[in-house]
């Protein structure tokens, strides 16, 4: 589905991504863990075209899209839920979804999205600024889905959410994965990552220093935390 090979990205002279390799198989979820500032958000932005990489490949179904503009990458089936959600505060729930609807969706129509996200159905006429943090996160996910993605890039989706809302987010990711949607998840909440991931990566200073299937990561969690994830 998605394969990243030797990806290098800079901000000015700052070498942020230093040869990243990772893979997300079709229908699977990969979680990327790491401390703040190691390049996790830059990785997602480089994949979706918001930040242009200077080297390496981003393969979507074996087509190299590294450096393509975001709208072309989205058309190939990549959805993006940014950190902070980026909801339009003065647009209603339905209008926020329609903003991303470039063409008529084949699978994820607005009607179907409101069935999958019942809390949004109840607030469909509410403006973005009137939603709770959890509702805004669900709206950001629905907005990504309306583009009919094969894979969704999720940047810190649990940030600022109450534990009960995180549990709902876990349920939704599992539901969508059963529908054939793959996920690349950047997260610091280990509970969420372990609940949905098939494979876990850890980044340090712009490099992937650890990769393991979930079962192995769960067995090694404490040593991985001590070595790579705690200050």
GROMACS .gro file of C-alpha atoms in nm:
model
  231
    1UNK     CA    1   0.000   0.000   0.000
    2UNK     CA    2   0.249   0.264   0.121
    3UNK     CA    3   0.626   0.229   0.126
    4UNK     CA    4   0.875   0.498   0.221
    5UNK     CA    5   1.236   0.443   0.117
    6UNK     CA    6   1.540   0.645   0.230
    7UNK     CA    7   1.335   0.964   0.270
    8UNK     CA    8   1.526   1.287   0.335
    9UNK     CA    9   1.354   1.617   0.414
   10UNK     CA   10   1.503   1.953   0.510
   11UNK     CA   11   1.372   2.278   0.655
   12UNK     CA   12   1.626   2.525   0.525
   13UNK     CA   13   1.961   2.378   0.627
   14UNK     CA   14   1.803   2.165   0.897
   15UNK     CA   15   1.817   1.797   0.799
   16UNK     CA   16   1.492   1.672   0.958
   17UNK     CA   17   1.429   1.330   0.800
   18UNK     CA   18   1.754   1.139   0.755
   19UNK     CA   19   1.678   0.835   0.546
   20UNK     CA   20   1.342   0.714   0.680
   21UNK     CA   21   1.220   0.368   0.578
   22UNK     CA   22   0.876   0.230   0.663
   23UNK     CA   23   0.591   0.032   0.515
   24UNK     CA   24   0.214   0.014   0.567
   25UNK     CA   25   0.055  -0.294   0.406
   26UNK     CA   26  -0.296  -0.273   0.263
   27UNK     CA   27  -0.559  -0.294   0.538
   28UNK     CA   28  -0.301  -0.253   0.816
   29UNK     CA   29  -0.212   0.015   1.071
   30UNK     CA   30   0.144   0.128   1.140
   31UNK     CA   31   0.216   0.344   1.445
   32UNK     CA   32   0.514   0.580   1.461
   33UNK     CA   33   0.627   0.669   1.812
   34UNK     CA   34   0.891   0.914   1.927
   35UNK     CA   35   0.964   1.211   2.147
   36UNK     CA   36   0.861   1.562   2.042
   37UNK     CA   37   1.077   1.712   1.770
   38UNK     CA   38   1.210   1.391   1.612
   39UNK     CA   39   1.038   1.453   1.277
   40UNK     CA   40   0.713   1.257   1.303
   41UNK     CA   41   0.492   1.537   1.169
   42UNK     CA   42   0.747   1.616   0.898
   43UNK     CA   43   0.725   1.252   0.791
   44UNK     CA   44   0.349   1.276   0.736
   45UNK     CA   45   0.379   1.613   0.563
   46UNK     CA   46   0.647   1.473   0.333
   47UNK     CA   47   0.428   1.176   0.239
   48UNK     CA   48   0.121   1.385   0.160
   49UNK     CA   49   0.316   1.652  -0.029
   50UNK     CA   50   0.288   1.947   0.209
   51UNK     CA   51   0.666   1.945   0.259
   52UNK     CA   52   0.879   1.849  -0.040
   53UNK     CA   53   1.143   1.583   0.033
   54UNK     CA   54   1.489   1.623  -0.118
   55UNK     CA   55   1.566   1.255  -0.151
   56UNK     CA   56   1.414   0.909  -0.133
   57UNK     CA   57   1.087   0.763  -0.254
   58UNK     CA   58   0.723   0.760  -0.141
   59UNK     CA   59   0.556   0.466  -0.312
   60UNK     CA   60   0.179   0.437  -0.329
   61UNK     CA   61   0.084   0.111  -0.497
   62UNK     CA   62   0.436   0.112  -0.649
   63UNK     CA   63   0.404   0.464  -0.794
   64UNK     CA   64   0.662   0.711  -0.666
   65UNK     CA   65   0.478   1.027  -0.558
   66UNK     CA   66   0.762   1.198  -0.369
   67UNK     CA   67   0.742   1.570  -0.439
   68UNK     CA   68   0.397   1.560  -0.598
   69UNK     CA   69   0.153   1.837  -0.498
   70UNK     CA   70  -0.094   1.738  -0.224
   71UNK     CA   71  -0.405   1.741  -0.443
   72UNK     CA   72  -0.256   1.478  -0.675
   73UNK     CA   73  -0.155   1.258  -0.382
   74UNK     CA   74  -0.502   1.285  -0.229
   75UNK     CA   75  -0.655   1.175  -0.559
   76UNK     CA   76  -0.444   0.858  -0.540
   77UNK     CA   77  -0.613   0.769  -0.212
   78UNK     CA   78  -0.431   0.941   0.075
   79UNK     CA   79  -0.627   1.114   0.351
   80UNK     CA   80  -0.463   1.341   0.607
   81UNK     CA   81  -0.577   1.437   0.956
   82UNK     CA   82  -0.333   1.702   1.083
   83UNK     CA   83  -0.230   1.768   1.439
   84UNK     CA   84  -0.471   2.023   1.585
   85UNK     CA   85  -0.751   1.902   1.348
   86UNK     CA   86  -0.768   2.233   1.152
   87UNK     CA   87  -1.148   2.252   1.158
   88UNK     CA   88  -1.304   2.562   1.002
   89UNK     CA   89  -1.466   2.729   1.305
   90UNK     CA   90  -1.733   2.922   1.115
   91UNK     CA   91  -1.850   2.633   0.895
   92UNK     CA   92  -2.104   2.373   1.002
   93UNK     CA   93  -2.017   2.005   1.040
   94UNK     CA   94  -2.156   1.925   0.695
   95UNK     CA   95  -1.985   2.227   0.536
   96UNK     CA   96  -1.650   2.124   0.687
   97UNK     CA   97  -1.685   1.785   0.519
   98UNK     CA   98  -1.800   1.934   0.190
   99UNK     CA   99  -1.487   2.152   0.172
  100UNK     CA  100  -1.280   1.836   0.116
  101UNK     CA  101  -1.529   1.679  -0.128
  102UNK     CA  102  -1.359   1.752  -0.461
  103UNK     CA  103  -1.557   1.487  -0.650
  104UNK     CA  104  -1.865   1.282  -0.565
  105UNK     CA  105  -1.748   1.014  -0.318
  106UNK     CA  106  -1.799   0.653  -0.421
  107UNK     CA  107  -1.790   0.493  -0.074
  108UNK     CA  108  -1.790   0.757   0.196
  109UNK     CA  109  -2.084   0.982   0.117
  110UNK     CA  110  -2.188   1.241   0.373
  111UNK     CA  111  -2.493   1.032   0.457
  112UNK     CA  112  -2.280   0.728   0.529
  113UNK     CA  113  -2.031   0.933   0.731
  114UNK     CA  114  -2.310   1.061   0.953
  115UNK     CA  115  -2.413   0.700   1.014
  116UNK     CA  116  -2.058   0.603   1.113
  117UNK     CA  117  -2.018   0.917   1.328
  118UNK     CA  118  -2.353   0.948   1.512
  119UNK     CA  119  -2.223   1.231   1.732
  120UNK     CA  120  -2.166   1.437   1.417
  121UNK     CA  121  -2.513   1.354   1.287
  122UNK     CA  122  -2.657   1.509   1.602
  123UNK     CA  123  -2.443   1.822   1.552
  124UNK     CA  124  -2.460   1.842   1.172
  125UNK     CA  125  -2.580   2.205   1.176
  126UNK     CA  126  -2.338   2.314   1.452
  127UNK     CA  127  -2.037   2.523   1.361
  128UNK     CA  128  -1.686   2.389   1.409
  129UNK     CA  129  -1.615   2.626   1.696
  130UNK     CA  130  -1.915   2.486   1.887
  131UNK     CA  131  -1.783   2.128   1.888
  132UNK     CA  132  -1.591   1.961   2.167
  133UNK     CA  133  -1.234   1.845   2.107
  134UNK     CA  134  -1.354   1.490   2.057
  135UNK     CA  135  -1.622   1.597   1.809
  136UNK     CA  136  -1.367   1.804   1.618
  137UNK     CA  137  -1.137   1.501   1.594
  138UNK     CA  138  -1.423   1.288   1.458
  139UNK     CA  139  -1.503   1.565   1.210
  140UNK     CA  140  -1.141   1.580   1.093
  141UNK     CA  141  -1.149   1.204   1.037
  142UNK     CA  142  -1.481   1.226   0.850
  143UNK     CA  143  -1.339   1.505   0.634
  144UNK     CA  144  -1.047   1.279   0.538
  145UNK     CA  145  -1.280   0.989   0.460
  146UNK     CA  146  -1.498   1.185   0.217
  147UNK     CA  147  -1.205   1.176  -0.029
  148UNK     CA  148  -1.239   0.793  -0.043
  149UNK     CA  149  -0.885   0.725   0.082
  150UNK     CA  150  -0.706   0.392   0.079
  151UNK     CA  151  -0.480   0.513   0.360
  152UNK     CA  152  -0.522   0.787   0.623
  153UNK     CA  153  -0.231   0.967   0.788
  154UNK     CA  154  -0.324   1.053   1.149
  155UNK     CA  155  -0.112   1.304   1.341
  156UNK     CA  156  -0.150   1.281   1.722
  157UNK     CA  157  -0.527   1.212   1.710
  158UNK     CA  158  -0.560   1.155   2.087
  159UNK     CA  159  -0.401   1.487   2.180
  160UNK     CA  160  -0.612   1.664   2.442
  161UNK     CA  161  -0.889   1.403   2.441
  162UNK     CA  162  -1.048   1.243   2.747
  163UNK     CA  163  -0.990   0.867   2.794
  164UNK     CA  164  -1.350   0.784   2.698
  165UNK     CA  165  -1.314   0.972   2.370
  166UNK     CA  166  -0.985   0.793   2.302
  167UNK     CA  167  -1.172   0.463   2.342
  168UNK     CA  168  -1.426   0.581   2.083
  169UNK     CA  169  -1.142   0.676   1.852
  170UNK     CA  170  -0.994   0.327   1.889
  171UNK     CA  171  -1.332   0.174   1.799
  172UNK     CA  172  -1.361   0.392   1.490
  173UNK     CA  173  -1.012   0.313   1.364
  174UNK     CA  174  -1.082  -0.059   1.403
  175UNK     CA  175  -1.415  -0.020   1.221
  176UNK     CA  176  -1.256   0.168   0.932
  177UNK     CA  177  -0.970  -0.078   0.907
  178UNK     CA  178  -1.226  -0.358   0.873
  179UNK     CA  179  -1.362  -0.158   0.578
  180UNK     CA  180  -1.020  -0.181   0.412
  181UNK     CA  181  -0.874   0.158   0.512
  182UNK     CA  182  -0.505   0.153   0.608
  183UNK     CA  183  -0.361   0.393   0.867
  184UNK     CA  184  -0.026   0.553   0.938
  185UNK     CA  185  -0.057   0.681   1.293
  186UNK     CA  186   0.179   0.926   1.463
  187UNK     CA  187   0.109   0.908   1.834
  188UNK     CA  188   0.254   0.942   2.184
  189UNK     CA  189  -0.036   0.765   2.355
  190UNK     CA  190   0.091   0.406   2.386
  191UNK     CA  191  -0.256   0.282   2.483
  192UNK     CA  192  -0.398   0.399   2.152
  193UNK     CA  193  -0.102   0.281   1.949
  194UNK     CA  194  -0.108  -0.070   2.095
  195UNK     CA  195  -0.486  -0.094   2.058
  196UNK     CA  196  -0.483  -0.040   1.679
  197UNK     CA  197  -0.135  -0.101   1.538
  198UNK     CA  198  -0.014  -0.405   1.349
  199UNK     CA  199   0.345  -0.278   1.340
  200UNK     CA  200   0.526  -0.019   1.552
  201UNK     CA  201   0.810   0.212   1.449
  202UNK     CA  202   1.014   0.441   1.674
  203UNK     CA  203   1.184   0.755   1.544
  204UNK     CA  204   1.488   0.926   1.695
  205UNK     CA  205   1.646   1.238   1.539
  206UNK     CA  206   1.489   1.188   1.199
  207UNK     CA  207   1.563   0.817   1.169
  208UNK     CA  208   1.368   0.498   1.230
  209UNK     CA  209   1.562   0.316   1.502
  210UNK     CA  210   1.310   0.045   1.585
  211UNK     CA  211   1.055  -0.162   1.395
  212UNK     CA  212   0.857  -0.458   1.529
  213UNK     CA  213   0.521  -0.628   1.494
  214UNK     CA  214   0.281  -0.541   1.774
  215UNK     CA  215   0.335  -0.867   1.964
  216UNK     CA  216   0.710  -0.806   1.982
  217UNK     CA  217   0.668  -0.440   2.077
  218UNK     CA  218   0.427  -0.532   2.358
  219UNK     CA  219   0.685  -0.775   2.497
  220UNK     CA  220   0.962  -0.513   2.470
  221UNK     CA  221   0.754  -0.207   2.564
  222UNK     CA  222   0.932  -0.111   2.885
  223UNK     CA  223   1.282  -0.140   2.739
  224UNK     CA  224   1.178   0.054   2.427
  225UNK     CA  225   1.021   0.326   2.643
  226UNK     CA  226   1.329   0.355   2.860
  227UNK     CA  227   1.565   0.368   2.563
  228UNK     CA  228   1.377   0.585   2.315
  229UNK     CA  229   1.059   0.742   2.454
  230UNK     CA  230   1.131   0.885   2.799
  231UNK     CA  231   1.330   1.198   2.876
   0.00000   0.00000   0.00000
